[in-house]
Amino acid sequence: MSMIPYAKQSISEQDIEAVNEVLRSDFITQGPVISQFEEAVAKYCGAKFAIAVSHGTAALHLACLALEVRVGDIVWTSPNSFVASANCAIYCNAEVDFIDIDPDTYNICIDSLTLKLQQAEKDNRIPKVIIPVHFSGQPCDMKALKSLSKKYGFLIIEDAAHALGAEYTDQKVGSCAYSELTIFSFHPAKMITSGEGGMIMTNNPQLADKIKRLSTHGITRETGLMTEESHGGWYYQQLDLGYNYRITDIQAALGLSQLRCLDEFISKRKKLAERYNHQLQSLPLTMPWQNPEAQSSWHLYVIRLNLKQLKIDRKSVFEQLRQAGIGVHVHYIPIHTQPFYQERGFRQGDFPESESYYQEALTLPLFTDLTEEQVDFISHKISDILLSNLNPRFL
Ligand SMILES: *Cc1c(COP(=O)(O)O)cnc(C)c1O
């Protein structure tokens, strides 16, 4: 029996044709489609600038570099994220710390953040950058973050790897209305794919130029930026230490073609999520929170098991579902509990909300081409497992 995956790309004949067209053209790497893709995402999100790069992790790294995160600086992010959200600061030799999550939203908790900032101010250790993560596609409380950033003077990079197409106070995530920079990922599990790929959004022209340059070795061909007169048509100068984080035209063609279907992808995901909500409503579990000021992109559908009402744990539910051919997953193992971060001084217990969430969380399959029948099958299976394992003390 084949497993229903937790996530899966949706590739149309139109997508394949768009990629073929690039393969038949003169340029397969730095051709015209990359800027078309960038302009299309910028327009979609309502941001002035977009820079396409090789993956979301590269986007995070470049975002940190552009904000001059370096040794001696501190960066805070959510422990409930993929490791890349924290690693990007380590790449820049900065120090990482975490803000515990809100037990209802699974995004960073604004109250914990406020307390942590008050303490940091006393200790003279205000972070240079905070990286909020729009977990599962539900936007964070960006108004609160923005007002704290004004008060304490930190900068904001939104990790919107899950949230392309999500809306917050009637603006698309990626508009950078509440941040310096926003990053997206186009990994096949995410909202749209370019194979591997990522993008950085900003309204700041200096940051956009700098990121563009850093994505290609720190090299410029603009005479205005050079320290001496050009030697001729071949000439370029390396101004900073950059990287090869370029995306290809082949990938950009896929991403651009996929973008045309994004709204349709989201409305299909939303319908499926509502079907799950309906089917799962009376079980001992918590369904996904919805920000009243926002529209989720519905990247992930995460349930939180009410373990007190059950006589089995999450692992057992996970394994029984996997055995039934349902590719459930868990997002995320709290980053600070990873051995790499434990070696840097973090301990189990440091961010208790993210840790207790982790004990109870289960990601159900959700992707554009998942069918209603599959949602019903998965829901029934969950219902069977949970109802036959109720804790007798709670019956
Ligand atoms: C996927 C993901 C990334 C990294 O994106 P890649 O394109 O895989 O490098 C970063 N942050 C979060 C929250 C993600 O889910």
CSV table of C-alpha atoms and ligand atoms in Angstrom, one decimal:
chain,number,residue,atom,x,y,z
A,1,MET,CA,0.0,0.0,0.0
A,2,SER,CA,1.4,3.4,-0.9
A,3,MET,CA,1.7,6.0,1.9
A,4,ILE,CA,-0.4,9.2,1.7
A,5,PRO,CA,2.4,11.8,2.2
A,6,TYR,CA,2.1,14.7,4.6
A,7,ALA,CA,3.0,17.1,1.8
A,8,LYS,CA,3.4,16.9,-1.9
A,9,GLN,CA,4.0,19.2,-4.8
A,10,SER,CA,1.3,19.7,-7.4
A,11,ILE,CA,2.8,19.9,-10.9
A,12,SER,CA,0.7,20.6,-14.0
A,13,GLU,CA,1.3,20.1,-17.7
A,14,GLN,CA,1.6,23.9,-17.9
A,15,ASP,CA,4.5,23.8,-15.3
A,16,ILE,CA,6.3,21.1,-17.4
A,17,GLU,CA,5.8,23.2,-20.5
A,18,ALA,CA,7.2,26.3,-18.8
A,19,VAL,CA,10.4,24.4,-17.8
A,20,ASN,CA,10.7,22.8,-21.3
A,21,GLU,CA,10.6,26.3,-22.8
A,22,VAL,CA,13.6,27.4,-20.8
A,23,LEU,CA,15.5,24.2,-21.6
A,24,ARG,CA,14.9,25.0,-25.3
A,25,SER,CA,16.0,28.6,-24.9
A,26,ASP,CA,19.5,30.2,-24.9
A,27,PHE,CA,19.8,30.6,-21.2
A,28,ILE,CA,19.2,28.0,-18.5
A,29,THR,CA,20.8,29.7,-15.6
A,30,GLN,CA,20.9,33.5,-15.5
A,31,GLY,CA,18.3,34.2,-18.1
A,32,PRO,CA,15.2,36.5,-18.2
A,33,VAL,CA,12.8,34.2,-16.3
A,34,ILE,CA,14.5,34.8,-12.9
A,35,SER,CA,13.5,38.5,-12.9
A,36,GLN,CA,10.1,37.7,-14.2
A,37,PHE,CA,9.6,35.3,-11.2
A,38,GLU,CA,11.0,38.0,-8.8
A,39,GLU,CA,8.7,40.7,-10.2
A,40,ALA,CA,5.7,38.4,-10.1
A,41,VAL,CA,6.2,37.4,-6.4
A,42,ALA,CA,6.9,41.1,-5.5
A,43,LYS,CA,3.7,42.2,-7.2
A,44,TYR,CA,1.7,39.3,-5.6
A,45,CYS,CA,2.9,40.3,-2.1
A,46,GLY,CA,2.9,44.0,-2.6
A,47,ALA,CA,6.7,44.4,-1.8
A,48,LYS,CA,9.0,46.7,-3.8
A,49,PHE,CA,11.8,44.2,-4.3
A,50,ALA,CA,12.3,40.4,-4.5
A,51,ILE,CA,15.5,38.5,-4.9
A,52,ALA,CA,15.3,34.8,-5.9
A,53,VAL,CA,18.0,32.5,-4.5
A,54,SER,CA,18.9,28.8,-4.4
A,55,HIS,CA,16.8,27.9,-1.3
A,56,GLY,CA,15.0,29.3,1.7
A,57,THR,CA,18.1,28.6,3.9
A,58,ALA,CA,20.2,30.8,1.6
A,59,ALA,CA,17.5,33.4,1.8
A,60,LEU,CA,17.8,33.4,5.6
A,61,HIS,CA,21.6,33.5,5.5
A,62,LEU,CA,21.6,36.4,3.1
A,63,ALA,CA,18.9,38.3,5.1
A,64,CYS,CA,21.1,38.0,8.2
A,65,LEU,CA,24.2,39.2,6.2
A,66,ALA,CA,22.3,42.1,4.8
A,67,LEU,CA,21.4,43.3,8.3
A,68,GLU,CA,25.0,42.9,9.3
A,69,VAL,CA,24.5,40.1,11.8
A,70,ARG,CA,28.0,39.2,12.9
A,71,VAL,CA,30.1,38.1,15.9
A,72,GLY,CA,28.9,39.7,19.1
A,73,ASP,CA,25.4,40.1,17.8
A,74,ILE,CA,22.4,38.2,19.2
A,75,VAL,CA,19.5,36.8,17.1
A,76,TRP,CA,16.2,35.4,18.6
A,77,THR,CA,13.8,33.0,16.9
A,78,SER,CA,11.2,30.4,17.6
A,79,PRO,CA,12.2,27.0,18.9
A,80,ASN,CA,9.2,25.6,17.0
A,81,SER,CA,10.8,25.8,13.6
A,82,PHE,CA,13.1,24.1,11.2
A,83,VAL,CA,16.7,24.3,12.3
A,84,ALA,CA,17.5,26.7,9.4
A,85,SER,CA,15.7,29.6,11.3
A,86,ALA,CA,18.4,29.5,13.9
A,87,ASN,CA,21.4,28.2,11.9
A,88,CYS,CA,21.4,31.3,9.7
A,89,ALA,CA,22.5,33.4,12.7
A,90,ILE,CA,25.2,30.9,13.5
A,91,TYR,CA,26.5,31.1,9.9
A,92,CYS,CA,27.2,34.7,10.7
A,93,ASN,CA,28.9,33.8,14.0
A,94,ALA,CA,26.2,35.5,16.0
A,95,GLU,CA,24.7,34.1,19.2
A,96,VAL,CA,21.2,32.5,19.0
A,97,ASP,CA,18.5,32.5,21.6
A,98,PHE,CA,14.8,31.5,21.5
A,99,ILE,CA,11.5,32.9,22.5
A,100,ASP,CA,9.1,30.3,23.8
A,101,ILE,CA,5.9,29.7,21.9
A,102,ASP,CA,2.3,30.5,22.7
A,103,PRO,CA,0.5,27.3,23.6
A,104,ASP,CA,-2.5,28.2,21.4
A,105,THR,CA,-0.9,29.7,18.3
A,106,TYR,CA,2.4,27.7,18.2
A,107,ASN,CA,4.0,31.0,17.1
A,108,ILE,CA,6.4,33.0,19.4
A,109,CYS,CA,4.6,34.2,22.5
A,110,ILE,CA,4.4,38.0,22.7
A,111,ASP,CA,4.2,38.0,26.5
A,112,SER,CA,7.4,35.9,26.8
A,113,LEU,CA,9.0,38.1,24.2
A,114,THR,CA,8.1,41.2,26.2
A,115,LEU,CA,9.5,39.8,29.4
A,116,LYS,CA,12.6,38.6,27.7
A,117,LEU,CA,13.2,42.0,26.2
A,118,GLN,CA,12.8,43.8,29.5
A,119,GLN,CA,15.4,41.5,31.0
A,120,ALA,CA,17.7,41.8,28.0
A,121,GLU,CA,17.6,45.6,28.3
A,122,LYS,CA,18.7,45.4,31.9
A,123,ASP,CA,21.5,43.0,30.8
A,124,ASN,CA,22.4,45.2,27.8
A,125,ARG,CA,21.8,42.2,25.5
A,126,ILE,CA,19.1,43.3,23.2
A,127,PRO,CA,19.1,41.2,20.0
A,128,LYS,CA,20.0,42.8,16.8
A,129,VAL,CA,17.5,40.7,14.9
A,130,ILE,CA,14.3,38.7,15.7
A,131,ILE,CA,13.2,36.1,13.2
A,132,PRO,CA,9.5,35.3,13.8
A,133,VAL,CA,8.3,32.2,12.0
A,134,HIS,CA,4.7,32.1,10.6
A,135,PHE,CA,4.3,28.5,11.7
A,136,SER,CA,2.1,26.3,9.5
A,137,GLY,CA,1.1,29.5,7.5
A,138,GLN,CA,-0.6,31.3,10.4
A,139,PRO,CA,0.9,34.8,10.6
A,140,CYS,CA,2.5,35.9,13.9
A,141,ASP,CA,1.2,39.0,15.8
A,142,MET,CA,3.3,41.3,13.6
A,143,LYS,CA,1.7,44.6,15.0
A,144,ALA,CA,2.9,43.7,18.5
A,145,LEU,CA,6.3,42.7,17.1
A,146,LYS,CA,6.7,45.9,15.2
A,147,SER,CA,5.8,48.0,18.2
A,148,LEU,CA,8.3,46.1,20.3
A,149,SER,CA,11.0,46.6,17.6
A,150,LYS,CA,10.4,50.3,17.7
A,151,LYS,CA,10.7,50.4,21.5
A,152,TYR,CA,13.8,48.2,21.8
A,153,GLY,CA,15.5,48.8,18.4
A,154,PHE,CA,15.8,45.3,17.0
A,155,LEU,CA,15.3,44.4,13.3
A,156,ILE,CA,12.8,41.8,11.9
A,157,ILE,CA,13.3,39.1,9.4
A,158,GLU,CA,10.0,37.1,8.8
A,159,ASP,CA,10.6,33.5,8.2
A,160,ALA,CA,7.6,33.0,5.9
A,161,ALA,CA,8.8,29.6,4.5
A,162,HIS,CA,5.3,28.3,5.3
A,163,ALA,CA,3.3,31.4,4.6
A,164,LEU,CA,3.4,32.4,0.9
A,165,GLY,CA,-0.1,33.6,0.1
A,166,ALA,CA,-1.1,34.1,3.8
A,167,GLU,CA,-2.6,37.4,4.7
A,168,TYR,CA,-2.3,39.6,7.8
A,169,THR,CA,-4.4,42.7,8.3
A,170,ASP,CA,-5.4,42.6,4.6
A,171,GLN,CA,-1.8,42.6,3.4
A,172,LYS,CA,0.0,39.6,2.0
A,173,VAL,CA,2.8,38.1,4.1
A,174,GLY,CA,5.9,39.2,2.2
A,175,SER,CA,4.7,42.8,1.8
A,176,CYS,CA,7.2,43.6,4.6
A,177,ALA,CA,4.7,46.1,6.1
A,178,TYR,CA,6.0,45.0,9.6
A,179,SER,CA,9.6,43.9,8.9
A,180,GLU,CA,12.8,44.8,7.2
A,181,LEU,CA,12.9,41.5,5.2
A,182,THR,CA,10.7,38.4,4.6
A,183,ILE,CA,11.9,35.1,3.3
A,184,PHE,CA,10.1,32.3,1.4
A,185,SER,CA,11.1,28.7,0.5
A,186,PHE,CA,10.0,26.9,-2.6
A,187,HIS,CA,11.0,23.4,-1.5
A,188,PRO,CA,8.4,20.9,-2.8
A,189,ALA,CA,6.7,20.6,0.6
A,190,LYS,CA,6.0,24.3,0.7
A,191,MET,CA,3.2,26.4,-0.8
A,192,ILE,CA,4.7,26.5,-4.4
A,193,THR,CA,7.8,24.9,-5.6
A,194,SER,CA,10.7,25.6,-7.9
A,195,GLY,CA,12.5,22.3,-7.0
A,196,GLU,CA,14.8,24.0,-4.6
A,197,GLY,CA,14.4,27.7,-4.3
A,198,GLY,CA,13.9,30.7,-2.0
A,199,MET,CA,13.2,34.4,-2.1
A,200,ILE,CA,13.9,37.5,-0.1
A,201,MET,CA,11.4,40.3,0.0
A,202,THR,CA,12.0,43.9,1.0
A,203,ASN,CA,11.0,47.5,0.4
A,204,ASN,CA,14.5,48.8,1.1
A,205,PRO,CA,16.5,49.4,-2.2
A,206,GLN,CA,19.9,49.3,-0.4
A,207,LEU,CA,19.1,46.0,1.2
A,208,ALA,CA,17.8,44.6,-2.1
A,209,ASP,CA,21.1,45.6,-3.9
A,210,LYS,CA,23.2,44.2,-1.2
A,211,ILE,CA,21.4,40.9,-1.1
A,212,LYS,CA,21.6,40.6,-4.9
A,213,ARG,CA,25.3,41.1,-4.8
A,214,LEU,CA,25.9,38.8,-1.8
A,215,SER,CA,23.9,36.0,-3.7
A,216,THR,CA,26.6,36.0,-6.4
A,217,HIS,CA,30.0,36.2,-4.6
A,218,GLY,CA,29.7,39.8,-3.6
A,219,ILE,CA,30.6,40.8,-7.2
A,220,THR,CA,29.4,43.9,-8.9
A,221,ARG,CA,29.5,45.0,-12.6
A,222,GLU,CA,28.1,48.5,-11.8
A,223,THR,CA,30.8,51.1,-12.5
A,224,GLY,CA,29.1,53.4,-9.9
A,225,LEU,CA,30.0,51.0,-7.1
A,226,MET,CA,33.6,50.3,-8.2
A,227,THR,CA,36.6,51.6,-6.3
A,228,GLU,CA,38.4,52.4,-9.6
A,229,GLU,CA,37.6,52.9,-13.2
A,230,SER,CA,36.5,49.8,-15.2
A,231,HIS,CA,39.3,48.1,-17.0
A,232,GLY,CA,36.8,47.2,-19.9
A,233,GLY,CA,33.8,45.2,-20.8
A,234,TRP,CA,35.0,42.1,-18.9
A,235,TYR,CA,35.6,43.9,-15.7
A,236,TYR,CA,33.9,43.2,-12.3
A,237,GLN,CA,34.9,43.8,-8.7
A,238,GLN,CA,34.3,41.8,-5.6
A,239,LEU,CA,33.2,44.1,-2.9
A,240,ASP,CA,32.1,41.8,-0.1
A,241,LEU,CA,32.4,38.1,0.7
A,242,GLY,CA,29.3,36.7,-1.0
A,243,TYR,CA,28.2,33.2,-2.0
A,244,ASN,CA,26.9,31.3,-5.0
A,245,TYR,CA,23.3,31.3,-3.9
A,246,ARG,CA,21.8,31.9,-7.4
A,247,ILE,CA,18.7,30.2,-8.6
A,248,THR,CA,18.5,28.9,-12.2
A,249,ASP,CA,16.1,30.0,-15.0
A,250,ILE,CA,14.9,26.4,-15.1
A,251,GLN,CA,13.8,26.6,-11.4
A,252,ALA,CA,12.4,30.1,-11.8
A,253,ALA,CA,10.2,29.0,-14.7
A,254,LEU,CA,8.7,26.3,-12.5
A,255,GLY,CA,8.2,28.8,-9.7
A,256,LEU,CA,6.6,31.4,-11.9
A,257,SER,CA,4.3,28.9,-13.4
A,258,GLN,CA,3.3,27.6,-10.0
A,259,LEU,CA,2.7,31.1,-8.7
A,260,ARG,CA,-0.2,31.4,-11.2
A,261,CYS,CA,-1.9,28.5,-9.3
A,262,LEU,CA,-1.1,29.7,-5.7
A,263,ASP,CA,-4.5,31.1,-4.9
A,264,GLU,CA,-6.2,28.0,-6.2
A,265,PHE,CA,-3.8,25.9,-4.1
A,266,ILE,CA,-4.7,27.8,-1.0
A,267,SER,CA,-8.4,27.6,-1.5
A,268,LYS,CA,-8.2,23.9,-2.0
A,269,ARG,CA,-6.0,23.5,1.1
A,270,LYS,CA,-8.4,25.7,3.1
A,271,LYS,CA,-11.4,23.5,2.1
A,272,LEU,CA,-9.6,20.4,3.1
A,273,ALA,CA,-8.6,21.9,6.4
A,274,GLU,CA,-12.2,22.9,7.1
A,275,ARG,CA,-13.2,19.3,6.3
A,276,TYR,CA,-10.6,18.0,8.8
A,277,ASN,CA,-12.0,20.6,11.4
A,278,HIS,CA,-15.5,19.3,10.9
A,279,GLN,CA,-14.5,15.6,11.0
A,280,LEU,CA,-12.2,15.9,14.1
A,281,GLN,CA,-14.3,18.3,16.1
A,282,SER,CA,-15.4,16.1,19.0
A,283,LEU,CA,-12.2,14.1,19.5
A,284,PRO,CA,-9.7,14.6,22.4
A,285,LEU,CA,-7.4,16.9,20.4
A,286,THR,CA,-6.9,20.6,19.6
A,287,MET,CA,-7.5,21.7,16.0
A,288,PRO,CA,-5.3,24.4,14.5
A,289,TRP,CA,-5.7,27.9,15.8
A,290,GLN,CA,-6.7,30.7,13.4
A,291,ASN,CA,-5.5,34.2,13.8
A,292,PRO,CA,-8.6,36.4,13.6
A,293,GLU,CA,-6.6,39.2,11.9
A,294,ALA,CA,-5.2,36.8,9.3
A,295,GLN,CA,-5.8,34.3,6.6
A,296,SER,CA,-3.6,31.2,6.8
A,297,SER,CA,-1.9,29.7,3.8
A,298,TRP,CA,-2.6,26.3,5.4
A,299,HIS,CA,0.9,24.9,4.8
A,300,LEU,CA,0.5,22.4,7.6
A,301,TYR,CA,-2.5,21.0,9.4
A,302,VAL,CA,-1.3,20.3,12.9
A,303,ILE,CA,-3.4,18.7,15.7
A,304,ARG,CA,-2.4,18.6,19.3
A,305,LEU,CA,-3.4,15.4,21.1
A,306,ASN,CA,-5.0,15.8,24.5
A,307,LEU,CA,-2.9,13.1,26.1
A,308,LYS,CA,-4.6,13.3,29.5
A,309,GLN,CA,-7.7,11.9,27.9
A,310,LEU,CA,-5.8,9.1,26.2
A,311,LYS,CA,-4.0,6.0,27.5
A,312,ILE,CA,-1.6,6.1,24.6
A,313,ASP,CA,1.1,8.6,23.6
A,314,ARG,CA,1.8,10.5,20.4
A,315,LYS,CA,4.3,8.0,19.2
A,316,SER,CA,1.8,5.2,19.3
A,317,VAL,CA,-0.8,7.3,17.4
A,318,PHE,CA,1.9,8.2,14.9
A,319,GLU,CA,2.9,4.6,14.4
A,320,GLN,CA,-0.6,3.3,14.1
A,321,LEU,CA,-1.4,5.9,11.4
A,322,ARG,CA,1.8,5.2,9.5
A,323,GLN,CA,0.8,1.5,9.6
A,324,ALA,CA,-2.5,2.4,8.1
A,325,GLY,CA,-0.6,4.1,5.2
A,326,ILE,CA,-1.0,7.7,6.5
A,327,GLY,CA,2.2,9.6,6.3
A,328,VAL,CA,1.7,11.7,9.4
A,329,HIS,CA,4.7,13.8,10.5
A,330,VAL,CA,5.8,16.0,13.5
A,331,HIS,CA,6.7,19.7,13.2
A,332,TYR,CA,8.9,20.5,15.0
A,333,ILE,CA,11.5,19.0,17.4
A,334,PRO,CA,12.3,22.1,19.5
A,335,ILE,CA,15.5,23.5,18.0
A,336,HIS,CA,17.2,24.1,21.4
A,337,THR,CA,16.9,20.3,22.1
A,338,GLN,CA,19.1,19.4,19.1
A,339,PRO,CA,22.5,18.1,20.1
A,340,PHE,CA,24.2,21.0,18.3
A,341,TYR,CA,22.3,23.5,20.4
A,342,GLN,CA,22.7,21.5,23.6
A,343,GLU,CA,26.4,21.8,23.0
A,344,ARG,CA,25.9,25.6,22.9
A,345,GLY,CA,24.4,25.5,26.4
A,346,PHE,CA,20.7,25.1,25.9
A,347,ARG,CA,18.9,22.6,28.1
A,348,GLN,CA,15.7,20.5,28.1
A,349,GLY,CA,13.2,22.7,30.0
A,350,ASP,CA,14.5,26.0,28.7
A,351,PHE,CA,11.4,26.6,26.5
A,352,PRO,CA,8.7,24.5,28.2
A,353,GLU,CA,5.7,25.4,26.0
A,354,SER,CA,7.6,24.3,22.8
A,355,GLU,CA,8.6,21.1,24.6
A,356,SER,CA,5.1,20.2,25.8
A,357,TYR,CA,3.7,21.1,22.4
A,358,TYR,CA,6.3,18.7,20.9
A,359,GLN,CA,5.0,15.8,23.0
A,360,GLU,CA,1.5,16.2,21.6
A,361,ALA,CA,1.8,17.5,18.1
A,362,LEU,CA,0.9,15.6,14.9
A,363,THR,CA,0.9,16.9,11.4
A,364,LEU,CA,-1.8,15.4,9.2
A,365,PRO,CA,-1.4,15.1,5.4
A,366,LEU,CA,-2.4,18.4,3.7
A,367,PHE,CA,-1.6,19.3,0.1
A,368,THR,CA,-3.3,20.6,-2.9
A,369,ASP,CA,-4.1,17.2,-4.6
A,370,LEU,CA,-5.2,15.4,-1.4
A,371,THR,CA,-8.8,14.3,-1.9
A,372,GLU,CA,-11.8,14.7,0.3
A,373,GLU,CA,-12.1,10.9,0.4
A,374,GLN,CA,-8.5,10.8,1.8
A,375,VAL,CA,-9.4,13.4,4.4
A,376,ASP,CA,-12.3,11.3,5.5
A,377,PHE,CA,-10.3,8.1,5.5
A,378,ILE,CA,-7.6,9.8,7.7
A,379,SER,CA,-10.1,11.4,10.0
A,380,HIS,CA,-11.9,8.1,10.5
A,381,LYS,CA,-8.7,6.3,11.3
A,382,ILE,CA,-7.7,9.0,13.8
A,383,SER,CA,-11.1,8.7,15.4
A,384,ASP,CA,-10.9,4.9,15.6
A,385,ILE,CA,-7.5,5.1,17.2
A,386,LEU,CA,-8.3,7.8,19.7
A,387,LEU,CA,-11.8,6.5,20.7
A,388,SER,CA,-10.5,3.0,21.3
A,389,ASN,CA,-7.7,4.3,23.6
A,390,LEU,CA,-9.6,6.7,25.9
A,391,ASN,CA,-8.2,7.0,29.4
A,392,PRO,CA,-10.9,5.3,31.6
A,393,ARG,CA,-10.5,8.0,34.2
A,394,PHE,CA,-11.9,10.5,31.7
A,395,LEU,CA,-14.8,8.5,30.4
B,1,LIG,C1,11.7,24.9,4.8
B,1,LIG,C2,12.0,25.9,5.8
B,1,LIG,C3,13.2,26.6,5.7
B,1,LIG,C4,14.3,26.3,4.8
B,1,LIG,O1,13.9,26.4,3.4
B,1,LIG,P1,14.7,25.5,2.3
B,1,LIG,O2,14.2,26.0,1.0
B,1,LIG,O3,14.4,24.1,2.6
B,1,LIG,O4,16.2,25.8,2.5
B,1,LIG,C5,13.4,27.6,6.7
B,1,LIG,N1,12.4,27.9,7.6
B,1,LIG,C6,11.3,27.1,7.7
B,1,LIG,C7,10.3,27.4,8.8
B,1,LIG,C8,11.1,26.1,6.8
B,1,LIG,O5,10.0,25.4,6.9
